[in-house]
Amino acid sequence: MERPLKSILNEHGLILKKAYGQNFLTDTVLLDQIVENAGVTDNDVVLEIGCGAGALTKALAKKAKKVVGYEIDQRLKPVLKETLADFSNVEIVFGDIMKQNLSDVENKLGGQYIMVANLPYYITTPIIMQFIENAKNIKAMVIMVQEEVAYRLAAKESTSDYGAITVAINLRGSAEVIMRVPREKFTPAPNVDSAVVKIIFEKDKFKDVNLTAVRDVVRCGFSSRRKMLVNNLMNTYKISRTDAENALNNSGLKTTVRGENLTAEDYVLLSKNLPRKGDKK
Ligand code: SAM
């Protein structure tokens, strides 16, 4: 018989910290669904960020080969010890995930892995960007985020939700909103509903492409959203209108496009066609 979360927290004298985004899930059916939708099998190593009282960690441990979890709040040590007592395939590291060196984290995981997290709201974007830009062995990311953020991550081009983060994801793979989770499912309930997003990483999606240079063009594309891209390119790259228009035309794009109209593929092509310092006129 599962002990209710409130009784466990009371026993350990724990008051949840808003600053750490401590809104915990308790519904075991929902947690099992998240793990099911994440596609975790007994061959998978899972990285969980923010284990809380361990409800999701436990659901993951039942299915995965191994779970490595990071939790910033040391006060949760005795709680996690109790929740995860029956599992020998879980390792919890107490520390701030933002202060870890990602290659050290990946070395600990040992190979390919799935990242699963009910993310604390205050670091949602930095965590996603860190893994999207720098993770080497990640296969998939299954993250619970605020619902409006979820729709931004999985947005289609030329919509108001589409942004630099959407393109960043599409440079590594693709994102899909897989579940809505109403606020009442959390303890305590936050002010917003949430959704689970699954990001599948495609190995070498853009092989031999300088993604750092492409990301700079993406940043430029969204720097003044209302402006036409040609103007942003002229300002950022200090190039003439003709050079900017040629780069767009050579990439199969109209000179009137805005940054939000371009797919990740368009950005890759545009980055190749932009004149760089030292190019002969
Ligand atoms: N996984 C649990 C669940 O689903 O019920 C808890 C999720 S709760 C939204 C987020 C958790 O992340 C909290 O336990 C919080 O203490 C932890 N956390 C917040 N910031 C963190 C950080 N920088 N590094 C690691 N864990 C963090």
Short mmCIF file of C-alpha atoms in Angstrom, two decimals, residues 93-193:
data_model
loop_
_atom_site.label_atom_id
_atom_site.label_comp_id
_atom_site.label_asym_id
_atom_site.label_seq_id
_atom_site.Cartn_x
_atom_site.Cartn_y
_atom_site.Cartn_z
CA VAL A 93 22.87 12.50 -7.03
CA PHE A 94 22.12 15.46 -4.75
CA GLY A 95 23.12 18.64 -6.55
CA ASP A 96 22.06 21.40 -8.89
CA ILE A 97 21.79 19.99 -12.44
CA MET A 98 22.64 23.45 -13.83
CA LYS A 99 26.04 23.30 -12.12
CA GLN A 100 27.00 19.85 -13.42
CA ASN A 101 29.28 19.40 -16.35
CA LEU A 102 27.09 17.73 -18.99
CA SER A 103 29.88 15.47 -20.24
CA ASP A 104 30.44 14.21 -16.66
CA VAL A 105 26.70 13.50 -16.41
CA GLU A 106 26.80 11.66 -19.76
CA ASN A 107 29.87 9.67 -18.69
CA LYS A 108 27.99 8.52 -15.59
CA LEU A 109 25.10 7.36 -17.78
CA GLY A 110 27.54 5.32 -19.81
CA GLY A 111 25.94 5.45 -23.28
CA GLN A 112 22.65 6.36 -24.92
CA TYR A 113 19.92 7.49 -22.54
CA ILE A 114 16.44 8.98 -22.27
CA MET A 115 15.99 12.13 -20.21
CA VAL A 116 12.70 12.28 -18.31
CA ALA A 117 11.66 15.14 -16.06
CA ASN A 118 8.79 16.96 -14.49
CA LEU A 119 10.80 20.12 -14.87
CA PRO A 120 10.94 22.89 -12.29
CA TYR A 121 9.43 25.90 -14.08
CA TYR A 122 12.20 28.34 -13.19
CA ILE A 123 14.83 26.47 -15.22
CA THR A 124 12.73 24.92 -17.99
CA THR A 125 14.29 26.82 -20.90
CA PRO A 126 17.96 26.68 -19.75
CA ILE A 127 17.73 22.92 -19.16
CA ILE A 128 16.10 22.26 -22.53
CA MET A 129 18.66 24.44 -24.33
CA GLN A 130 21.58 22.85 -22.49
CA PHE A 131 20.57 19.35 -23.62
CA ILE A 132 19.45 20.39 -27.11
CA GLU A 133 22.71 22.17 -27.83
CA ASN A 134 25.25 20.05 -25.99
CA ALA A 135 24.02 16.53 -25.21
CA LYS A 136 25.82 13.89 -27.25
CA ASN A 137 24.20 10.58 -26.29
CA ILE A 138 20.60 11.56 -25.73
CA LYS A 139 17.94 9.52 -27.58
CA ALA A 140 14.83 11.26 -26.32
CA MET A 141 13.67 13.87 -23.87
CA VAL A 142 10.28 13.46 -22.22
CA ILE A 143 9.49 16.55 -20.21
CA MET A 144 6.55 17.95 -18.33
CA VAL A 145 6.37 21.71 -18.80
CA GLN A 146 3.77 24.48 -18.58
CA GLU A 147 1.19 23.87 -21.27
CA GLU A 148 1.90 27.10 -23.15
CA VAL A 149 5.62 26.23 -23.25
CA ALA A 150 4.75 22.74 -24.54
CA TYR A 151 2.96 24.22 -27.55
CA ARG A 152 5.95 26.47 -28.25
CA LEU A 153 8.36 23.53 -28.26
CA ALA A 154 6.25 21.60 -30.77
CA ALA A 155 5.02 24.56 -32.87
CA LYS A 156 4.81 24.67 -36.67
CA GLU A 157 6.58 27.43 -38.57
CA SER A 158 4.65 30.66 -39.33
CA THR A 159 2.58 30.38 -36.12
CA SER A 160 2.84 32.72 -33.14
CA ASP A 161 4.09 29.85 -30.92
CA TYR A 162 7.04 29.15 -33.23
CA GLY A 163 10.33 30.54 -31.94
CA ALA A 164 14.09 30.13 -31.69
CA ILE A 165 13.68 27.24 -29.23
CA THR A 166 11.42 25.36 -31.68
CA VAL A 167 14.05 25.67 -34.41
CA ALA A 168 16.79 24.64 -31.95
CA ILE A 169 14.84 21.44 -31.26
CA ASN A 170 14.20 20.81 -34.96
CA LEU A 171 17.95 21.07 -35.63
CA ARG A 172 18.41 17.95 -33.46
CA GLY A 173 15.11 16.12 -33.96
CA SER A 174 11.42 16.81 -33.49
CA ALA A 175 8.94 17.49 -30.70
CA GLU A 176 5.38 16.38 -30.05
CA VAL A 177 2.93 17.17 -27.25
CA ILE A 178 1.86 13.75 -25.97
CA MET A 179 -0.27 14.42 -22.88
CA ARG A 180 -2.06 17.27 -21.14
CA VAL A 181 -1.87 17.25 -17.35
CA PRO A 182 -4.32 19.48 -15.46
CA ARG A 183 -3.01 21.50 -12.51
CA GLU A 184 -5.09 19.51 -9.97
CA LYS A 185 -2.82 16.51 -10.54
CA PHE A 186 -0.01 18.25 -8.62
CA THR A 187 0.59 18.73 -4.90
CA PRO A 188 0.47 21.65 -4.32
CA ALA A 189 -1.49 22.66 -7.46
CA PRO A 190 0.33 25.32 -9.52
CA ASN A 191 -1.49 28.22 -11.24
CA VAL A 192 -1.18 26.70 -14.71
CA ASP A 193 -1.88 23.43 -16.49
#
